[in-house]
Coordinates of C-alpha atoms in Angstrom, one line a residue:
M1 CA 24.6 120.0 128.5
D2 CA 28.3 122.0 128.0
E3 CA 30.0 119.2 128.0
A4 CA 28.1 117.7 125.4
L5 CA 28.4 120.9 123.3
I6 CA 31.8 121.0 123.8
E7 CA 32.7 117.4 122.3
Q8 CA 30.2 118.5 119.3
E9 CA 32.4 121.7 119.0
E10 CA 35.5 119.5 119.5
H11 CA 34.6 116.9 117.0
S12 CA 33.2 119.9 114.0
S13 CA 37.0 121.2 114.8
S14 CA 38.6 117.5 114.0
L15 CA 36.8 117.1 110.6
L16 CA 37.1 120.6 109.9
L17 CA 41.3 120.1 110.3
R18 CA 41.5 116.9 108.3
L19 CA 39.8 118.4 105.8
Y20 CA 42.1 120.9 105.6
I21 CA 45.0 118.3 106.2
G22 CA 43.6 116.6 103.0
H23 CA 43.1 119.6 100.7
F24 CA 46.6 120.5 101.6
L25 CA 48.4 117.7 100.5
A26 CA 46.1 117.1 97.3
R27 CA 47.4 120.8 96.3
W28 CA 51.2 120.0 97.9
G29 CA 51.4 117.6 94.8
A30 CA 49.7 119.8 92.3
R31 CA 51.8 122.9 93.4
M32 CA 54.9 120.6 92.9
W33 CA 54.5 120.1 89.4
E34 CA 53.1 123.7 88.4
F35 CA 56.3 125.0 89.7
S36 CA 58.6 122.4 88.2
V37 CA 57.3 121.9 84.8
G38 CA 58.6 125.2 83.2
L39 CA 61.7 124.4 84.8
Y40 CA 61.7 120.7 82.9
M41 CA 60.9 122.1 79.6
I42 CA 63.5 125.1 79.2
N43 CA 65.8 122.3 80.2
V44 CA 64.6 119.9 77.9
W45 CA 64.5 122.4 74.6
P46 CA 67.0 124.7 75.9
D47 CA 66.8 129.0 74.5
S48 CA 63.0 128.8 73.7
L49 CA 60.0 129.4 75.3
L50 CA 57.6 126.8 72.3
V51 CA 58.0 123.6 74.4
A52 CA 56.8 125.0 77.6
A53 CA 54.3 127.5 75.8
A54 CA 52.9 124.3 73.9
Y55 CA 52.6 122.4 77.4
G56 CA 50.8 125.5 78.6
V57 CA 48.3 125.3 75.5
V58 CA 47.7 121.8 76.2
E59 CA 46.8 122.4 79.8
C60 CA 44.6 125.2 79.3
A61 CA 43.1 124.2 76.3
S62 CA 41.6 120.9 77.9
T63 CA 40.5 122.8 81.4
A64 CA 38.5 125.3 78.9
I65 CA 36.9 122.8 76.2
F66 CA 35.8 120.2 79.2
G67 CA 35.5 122.7 82.2
P68 CA 31.5 123.2 81.6
L69 CA 31.3 119.1 81.8
I70 CA 33.5 118.6 84.7
G71 CA 31.3 120.8 86.5
Q72 CA 28.0 118.9 85.3
L73 CA 29.9 115.8 86.2
V74 CA 30.3 117.0 89.7
D75 CA 26.9 118.1 89.9
K76 CA 25.6 114.5 89.1
F77 CA 27.9 111.5 90.8
S78 CA 27.6 111.1 94.4
Y79 CA 30.7 113.1 96.5
T80 CA 32.2 109.6 97.2
R81 CA 32.5 108.9 93.4
V82 CA 33.5 112.5 92.7
L83 CA 36.5 111.8 95.7
Q84 CA 37.4 108.6 94.0
L85 CA 37.9 109.8 90.4
W86 CA 39.5 113.0 91.2
L87 CA 42.4 111.4 93.6
L88 CA 43.3 108.4 91.3
S89 CA 43.0 110.2 88.0
Q90 CA 45.0 113.4 89.5
N91 CA 48.1 111.9 91.6
M92 CA 48.3 108.7 88.7
S93 CA 48.8 111.0 86.0
F94 CA 51.3 113.6 88.2
A95 CA 52.9 110.2 88.8
I96 CA 53.4 109.3 85.2
A97 CA 54.5 112.8 83.8
G98 CA 57.2 112.8 86.5
V99 CA 58.4 109.3 85.5
T100 CA 58.6 110.3 82.0
V101 CA 60.6 113.7 82.3
V102 CA 63.0 111.3 84.9
A103 CA 63.0 109.0 81.3
I104 CA 63.8 112.2 79.4
L105 CA 66.6 113.8 81.4
M106 CA 68.3 110.3 81.9
Y107 CA 68.7 110.2 78.0
T108 CA 69.8 113.5 77.2
D109 CA 70.8 112.6 73.6
L110 CA 67.5 111.4 73.1
M111 CA 66.1 113.7 70.7
T112 CA 69.0 113.4 68.3
A113 CA 69.2 109.6 68.7
N114 CA 65.5 109.0 68.3
Y115 CA 63.4 112.1 67.7
T116 CA 60.0 110.0 67.1
V117 CA 60.5 108.6 71.0
F118 CA 61.7 111.8 72.0
I119 CA 58.1 113.6 70.8
S120 CA 56.1 110.7 71.7
L121 CA 57.1 110.9 75.6
L122 CA 56.6 115.1 75.4
V123 CA 53.2 114.1 74.0
L124 CA 52.6 111.7 77.0
I125 CA 54.2 114.6 79.5
N126 CA 51.0 116.8 77.4
I127 CA 48.4 114.2 78.0
S128 CA 49.2 113.7 81.5
G129 CA 49.4 116.9 82.9
A130 CA 46.0 117.9 81.0
V131 CA 44.5 114.7 82.6
A132 CA 45.3 115.9 86.2
V133 CA 44.5 119.4 85.8
L134 CA 41.2 118.5 84.7
S135 CA 41.1 115.9 87.9
T136 CA 42.4 118.8 89.9
L137 CA 39.4 120.9 88.8
A138 CA 37.1 118.3 89.9
G139 CA 38.6 118.6 93.3
T140 CA 38.5 121.8 93.7
I141 CA 34.8 122.4 92.6
L142 CA 34.1 119.4 95.3
V143 CA 36.3 121.3 98.2
E144 CA 35.9 124.7 97.2
R145 CA 32.6 125.3 96.0
E146 CA 30.7 122.7 97.6
W147 CA 31.6 121.2 100.7
V148 CA 32.9 124.6 102.0
V149 CA 29.3 126.0 101.5
V150 CA 27.4 122.8 102.7
I151 CA 29.4 122.9 105.7
S152 CA 28.7 126.3 106.9
E153 CA 24.9 126.3 105.7
G154 CA 23.0 127.5 108.8
Q155 CA 25.7 129.0 110.8
S156 CA 26.9 132.9 110.6
P157 CA 27.9 134.5 107.8
G158 CA 31.6 135.0 109.1
V159 CA 31.9 131.1 109.0
L160 CA 32.1 130.8 105.2
T161 CA 34.2 133.9 104.9
K162 CA 36.8 132.1 107.3
M163 CA 36.7 128.7 105.9
N164 CA 37.4 130.4 102.0
S165 CA 40.5 132.3 103.9
V166 CA 41.7 129.1 105.7
I167 CA 41.2 127.1 101.7
R168 CA 42.6 130.0 99.9
R169 CA 45.8 129.9 102.7
I170 CA 46.4 126.3 102.2
D171 CA 46.9 126.7 98.6
L172 CA 49.2 130.1 98.5
I173 CA 51.1 127.7 101.8
C174 CA 51.5 124.7 98.6
K175 CA 53.0 127.6 96.2
L176 CA 55.3 128.7 99.3
F177 CA 56.7 125.4 100.6
P178 CA 56.9 123.0 97.3
A179 CA 58.4 125.8 95.5
V180 CA 60.9 126.5 97.8
L181 CA 61.9 122.4 98.5
T182 CA 62.2 121.8 95.0
G183 CA 64.2 124.6 93.7
F184 CA 66.7 123.5 96.4
V185 CA 66.6 120.0 94.9
I186 CA 66.9 121.1 91.6
S187 CA 69.7 123.5 92.1
F188 CA 71.5 121.4 94.3
V189 CA 70.5 117.6 93.5
S190 CA 69.6 117.5 90.1
L191 CA 66.0 117.8 88.0
T192 CA 66.1 113.9 87.7
A193 CA 65.8 114.1 91.4
S194 CA 63.3 116.6 91.8
A195 CA 60.8 114.6 89.1
L196 CA 61.6 111.5 90.5
A197 CA 60.6 112.8 94.0
L198 CA 57.0 114.0 92.4
A199 CA 56.4 111.0 91.3
I200 CA 56.9 109.1 94.4
W201 CA 54.9 111.4 96.4
N202 CA 51.6 111.6 94.0
I203 CA 51.8 107.5 94.5
V204 CA 52.0 107.8 98.3
S205 CA 50.1 110.7 99.3
V206 CA 47.0 109.6 97.3
F207 CA 46.2 106.8 100.0
L208 CA 46.2 109.3 103.0
I209 CA 44.3 112.1 101.1
Y210 CA 41.7 109.9 100.4
I211 CA 41.4 108.7 104.1
L212 CA 41.2 111.9 105.8
L213 CA 38.5 113.5 103.0
M214 CA 36.6 109.9 103.9
S215 CA 36.3 110.5 107.4
V216 CA 35.0 114.0 107.0
Y217 CA 32.3 113.3 104.5
K218 CA 31.1 110.3 107.1
G219 CA 31.1 112.6 110.0
I220 CA 29.5 115.4 108.6
P221 CA 25.9 114.0 108.1
R222 CA 24.8 117.0 105.9
L223 CA 27.4 116.2 103.5
R224 CA 25.8 112.6 102.9
D225 CA 22.2 114.1 102.8
V226 CA 23.0 116.5 100.2
S227 CA 25.4 114.2 98.2
E228 CA 22.5 111.4 98.2
R229 CA 19.8 114.3 97.4
R230 CA 21.9 115.3 94.2
V231 CA 22.1 111.7 92.7
S232 CA 18.6 111.1 93.6
V233 CA 17.8 114.7 91.9
A234 CA 19.8 113.6 88.8
S235 CA 18.4 110.1 88.7
T236 CA 14.9 111.7 88.7
S237 CA 15.7 113.8 85.9
L238 CA 17.3 111.2 83.6
V239 CA 14.1 109.4 83.9
G240 CA 12.2 112.3 83.1
E241 CA 14.1 112.6 80.1
V242 CA 13.5 109.3 78.6
D243 CA 10.0 109.7 80.0
E244 CA 9.8 112.8 77.9
S245 CA 11.6 111.5 74.5
V246 CA 9.2 108.8 74.3
S247 CA 6.5 110.8 74.2
T248 CA 7.7 113.4 72.3
Y249 CA 8.6 110.6 69.4
H250 CA 4.8 109.3 69.9
E251 CA 3.5 113.1 69.4
R252 CA 5.8 113.4 67.0
E253 CA 5.1 110.2 64.5
S254 CA 1.4 111.4 65.0
L255 CA 2.0 115.1 63.9
I256 CA 4.0 113.9 60.7
T257 CA 0.7 111.5 59.6
S258 CA -1.8 114.6 60.1
D259 CA 0.5 117.5 59.0
A260 CA 2.3 117.1 55.6
N261 CA 4.1 120.1 56.0
Y262 CA 5.6 119.7 59.4
S263 CA 8.7 118.0 57.9
E264 CA 9.4 121.4 56.4
S265 CA 9.1 124.1 59.3
S266 CA 10.1 121.8 62.2
P267 CA 14.1 121.0 61.5
K268 CA 15.4 124.5 62.3
G269 CA 13.6 125.0 65.3
T270 CA 14.6 121.5 66.4
M271 CA 18.2 121.9 65.5
I272 CA 18.6 125.2 67.7
E273 CA 16.7 123.4 70.7
K274 CA 19.3 120.1 70.3
F275 CA 22.0 122.5 70.2
L276 CA 20.8 124.5 73.2
S277 CA 20.1 121.7 75.5
L278 CA 23.9 120.3 74.9
P279 CA 25.8 119.9 78.3
Y280 CA 28.3 121.8 77.3
V281 CA 26.1 124.9 75.9
S282 CA 23.7 124.7 78.5
A283 CA 26.7 125.0 81.2
W284 CA 27.1 128.6 79.5
R285 CA 24.1 129.8 79.3
V286 CA 23.5 129.1 83.2
Y287 CA 27.0 130.9 83.5
I288 CA 26.1 133.6 81.4
N289 CA 22.5 134.6 83.0
Q290 CA 24.1 134.7 86.6
D291 CA 24.4 138.2 88.2
V292 CA 28.1 137.8 89.0
V293 CA 29.1 137.3 85.5
L294 CA 31.1 140.5 85.5
P295 CA 33.4 139.7 88.4
G296 CA 33.6 136.3 87.4
L297 CA 34.7 138.0 83.7
A298 CA 37.3 140.1 85.5
L299 CA 38.8 137.9 87.6
A300 CA 39.1 135.0 84.2
L301 CA 41.1 138.5 82.6
L302 CA 43.7 138.3 85.4
Y303 CA 44.6 134.5 84.0
F304 CA 45.6 136.0 80.8
T305 CA 49.1 137.2 82.4
V306 CA 52.4 136.2 82.3
L307 CA 53.2 138.1 85.5
S308 CA 53.1 135.4 87.8
F309 CA 55.9 132.8 88.9
G310 CA 54.2 130.0 86.7
T311 CA 55.2 128.1 83.2
L312 CA 56.2 130.7 81.1
M313 CA 57.7 133.6 83.6
T314 CA 60.1 130.9 85.7
A315 CA 61.1 129.3 82.8
T316 CA 62.3 133.2 81.3
L317 CA 63.9 133.9 84.7
E318 CA 65.9 130.5 84.4
W319 CA 67.2 131.6 80.9
Q320 CA 68.1 135.1 82.2
G321 CA 70.4 132.8 84.8
I322 CA 68.1 133.5 88.2
P323 CA 69.2 130.2 89.9
A324 CA 66.0 127.8 90.5
Y325 CA 66.2 128.2 94.4
V326 CA 65.9 132.0 94.0
I327 CA 63.3 132.0 92.0
G328 CA 61.5 129.4 94.6
I329 CA 62.6 131.7 97.2
A330 CA 60.8 134.5 95.1
R331 CA 57.8 132.5 94.2
G332 CA 57.9 131.6 98.3
I333 CA 57.4 135.3 98.9
S334 CA 54.9 135.6 96.8
A335 CA 52.9 133.0 98.5
T336 CA 54.0 134.7 101.9
V337 CA 52.3 138.3 100.4
G338 CA 49.1 136.2 99.1
I339 CA 48.8 134.6 102.7
G340 CA 48.9 137.7 104.3
A341 CA 45.8 138.5 102.1
T342 CA 44.0 135.5 103.3
F343 CA 44.2 137.2 106.8
G344 CA 43.6 140.5 105.5
Y345 CA 40.3 139.8 103.7
P346 CA 38.2 138.7 106.7
I347 CA 39.1 142.0 108.2
L348 CA 38.6 144.3 105.4
E349 CA 35.2 142.5 104.2
S350 CA 33.7 143.0 107.6
R351 CA 34.5 146.6 107.4
I352 CA 33.6 147.7 104.0
S353 CA 31.6 144.7 102.3
T354 CA 32.8 142.3 99.9
L355 CA 32.2 144.3 96.9
R356 CA 34.3 147.1 98.1
T357 CA 36.9 145.1 99.3
G358 CA 37.1 143.7 95.6
L359 CA 37.6 147.1 94.2
W360 CA 40.1 148.2 96.3
S361 CA 41.8 144.9 95.9
I362 CA 42.2 144.8 92.0
W363 CA 43.2 148.2 91.8
S364 CA 46.0 147.5 94.5
Q365 CA 47.3 144.7 92.4
W366 CA 47.7 147.2 89.6
G367 CA 49.3 149.9 91.4
C368 CA 52.2 146.9 92.1
L369 CA 52.3 146.0 88.6
L370 CA 53.6 149.4 87.9
L371 CA 57.1 147.7 89.2
C372 CA 56.6 145.1 86.4
V373 CA 56.6 147.8 83.6
A374 CA 59.3 149.5 85.3
S375 CA 61.7 146.5 85.0
I376 CA 61.0 146.6 80.8
F377 CA 63.2 149.5 81.2
M378 CA 66.2 148.8 83.2
R379 CA 69.7 148.1 81.5
S380 CA 70.9 145.4 83.4
K381 CA 69.0 141.8 82.8
I382 CA 69.6 140.4 86.1
S383 CA 68.0 143.9 88.1
S384 CA 64.9 144.0 86.0
A385 CA 64.3 140.1 86.3
Y386 CA 64.6 140.8 90.7
V387 CA 62.5 144.4 90.2
L388 CA 60.0 141.8 87.5
M389 CA 60.2 139.4 90.2
A390 CA 59.6 142.2 93.5
G391 CA 56.7 143.7 91.1
V392 CA 55.0 140.3 90.9
A393 CA 55.0 139.2 94.4
S394 CA 54.1 142.6 95.9
S395 CA 50.7 142.5 93.8
R396 CA 49.7 139.0 95.1
L397 CA 48.2 140.7 97.9
G398 CA 45.5 142.6 95.8
L399 CA 45.2 139.5 93.7
W400 CA 44.3 136.7 96.1
M401 CA 42.0 139.3 97.9
F402 CA 40.0 140.0 94.9
D403 CA 39.9 136.2 94.0
L404 CA 38.5 135.8 97.5
S405 CA 36.1 138.7 96.8
V406 CA 34.9 137.2 93.5
I407 CA 34.9 133.7 95.0
Q408 CA 32.5 134.6 98.3
Q409 CA 30.3 136.8 95.8
M410 CA 29.7 133.7 93.3
Q411 CA 29.0 131.4 96.8
D412 CA 25.9 133.8 97.9
G413 CA 25.0 134.9 94.5
V414 CA 24.6 131.7 92.7
A415 CA 21.4 128.9 93.7
E416 CA 22.8 125.3 94.9
S417 CA 21.4 123.9 92.2
D418 CA 24.1 125.9 90.0
R419 CA 26.9 126.0 92.1
C420 CA 28.9 123.3 90.3
V421 CA 28.1 124.1 86.9
V422 CA 29.2 127.6 87.4
G423 CA 32.4 126.7 89.0
G424 CA 33.3 124.4 86.1
A425 CA 32.5 127.3 83.8
Q426 CA 34.3 129.7 85.7
N427 CA 37.5 127.9 85.4
S428 CA 37.0 126.9 82.0
L429 CA 36.9 130.5 81.5
Q430 CA 40.1 131.3 83.2
S431 CA 41.5 128.8 81.2
M432 CA 40.9 130.0 78.0
M433 CA 42.8 133.3 79.3
D434 CA 45.4 131.4 80.3
L435 CA 45.5 129.4 76.8
M436 CA 45.9 132.9 75.3
T437 CA 48.7 133.5 77.0
Y438 CA 50.5 130.4 76.1
I439 CA 49.5 131.1 72.2
M440 CA 51.2 134.3 72.5
A441 CA 54.1 132.8 73.8
I442 CA 54.3 130.5 71.1
L443 CA 54.0 133.4 68.5
I444 CA 56.5 135.8 70.8
S445 CA 59.1 132.6 71.9
N446 CA 62.3 134.5 72.4
P447 CA 62.7 135.1 75.6
K448 CA 64.1 138.7 74.9
D449 CA 60.8 139.0 73.5
F450 CA 59.2 138.6 76.8
W451 CA 58.6 142.3 77.6
K452 CA 56.2 142.4 74.9
L453 CA 54.4 139.6 77.3
I454 CA 54.6 141.9 79.8
V455 CA 53.2 145.0 78.4
L456 CA 50.3 142.7 76.8
S457 CA 49.7 141.3 80.4
F458 CA 49.3 144.8 82.4
V459 CA 46.8 146.0 79.4
V460 CA 44.4 142.9 80.6
V461 CA 44.9 143.5 84.4
T462 CA 43.7 147.6 83.7
L463 CA 41.0 145.9 81.6
A464 CA 40.0 143.8 84.2
A465 CA 40.2 146.2 86.6
I466 CA 37.7 148.6 84.7
L467 CA 35.2 145.9 84.3
Y468 CA 35.3 145.4 87.5
T469 CA 34.6 148.7 88.4
L470 CA 31.5 149.1 85.9
H471 CA 30.0 145.7 88.0
I472 CA 30.7 147.7 91.4
Y473 CA 29.2 151.3 89.7
R474 CA 25.8 149.1 88.2
V475 CA 25.3 147.2 91.5
R476 CA 25.9 150.5 94.4
K477 CA 25.5 153.1 91.9
H478 CA 28.1 155.2 93.1
L479 CA 32.0 154.3 94.0
I480 CA 32.6 156.0 96.9
H481 CA 30.4 158.0 99.5
L482 CA 31.1 161.6 97.9
D483 CA 29.4 163.0 100.8
R484 CA 31.4 161.2 103.3
L485 CA 34.3 162.1 101.6
L486 CA 33.3 166.0 101.5
Q487 CA 32.9 165.8 105.3
L488 CA 35.8 164.7 106.0
I489 CA 37.8 167.0 104.1
K490 CA 35.8 170.0 105.7
W491 CA 36.7 168.4 109.3
R492 CA 40.0 168.2 108.7
S493 CA 40.0 171.9 107.2
Y494 CA 38.1 173.1 110.5
S495 CA 40.8 171.2 112.7
C496 CA 43.3 172.9 110.4
L497 CA 42.5 176.4 111.6
F498 CA 41.5 175.4 115.1
N499 CA 45.4 174.3 115.3
L500 CA 46.3 177.7 113.8
K501 CA 44.6 180.2 115.7
N502 CA 45.8 178.1 118.8
G503 CA 48.9 177.4 117.9

């Protein structure tokens, strides 16, 4: 009996390891592109953030517009179909984008020699990047919002917390190593070599990722059962909708013949009903009706920022003369701090609850970002850049702990039937905020004016912290245990007096 139990635990551990490795390989390619694209764009169009910001607008707008629909598609399709579509479209899109970048970089005079071809290649890069990001979103919803929850069902609450932390740790590790390696390749080999490596990686890795994740799906019966049930429910709903539409049609015909005034009174109501039943609108209605909508909004606001090692800040640092390998190392340090958050979160969450962990985390992030504001007032451009990087890197501890807190609140507080839809809407909202960042960068495209974007980002983080604080007060009716604080103050006062008397 003990041997069978040990074998079962070993089998489960092996499947989880395959899940983590598959997720790691999938995220590696995405993070390579995320770090590199800003450097590609600032080199393609020097002395301006315009091209980098335009790419960000296209990428974020696609997720903002199609994010809820992606969530609904993930909810309707079987796990295997989602897995196949996700990996094929994601990796091939990144490969196409990488090859296109190679073409632009190899022909340095292309913009002057044939401007039409140059713009066409830039459009292809933008479209490929947008498709890849949408595919990555489908994979994120599948693994982080579905599989992790399904696998942890029936086990202790700590299992879900641990799995969330491991998944986020993997994501942050993939922020670290690809950035450092790509930075060294760009600095000591060439931009072209890095783009070629990106394309090759995505072509080769897709097969291994698929094999690993399919073995997880086949090895955990619970995943197969949920997948089959989802497909069955989707098919039943479709048949029900067809039957309902046929019966509604006959009823409507009879009403039209019997009531001459029907046609005058129904159009407005019918149009409103049709609008509310649109997949895109219904997805947002589901999201807004959730109890965790305020934490979700606070998390989304944190994406309206240039205070991260993303496309805009990376391009600006490159313009300021910071070498690519230094930017890569700084991004790696930032990710390392974030990895620390994945170890600290389960400990803090187990002691002060998920809600309060989120509160302490977001305000600690806010405090660290004061360094970024201070960097504006430094005269040396190089010193300012390093202080900016230090502020961003240190703030990752609070950011990722807050991210884990909100994700767990959504997993615990959202019904199974709504998880994919809510996940898609949440990512769409985050992309809307990201989109606003890039729109602001288009309006303020001169790298010399980057300080204005820093101030705006800090104000938005402050707003997010206030919103989450209001949510905590609404749920708990208080922010701190005032009685315990007073008791602690009294105890310390008595202790000091006792020491003075006996001193």
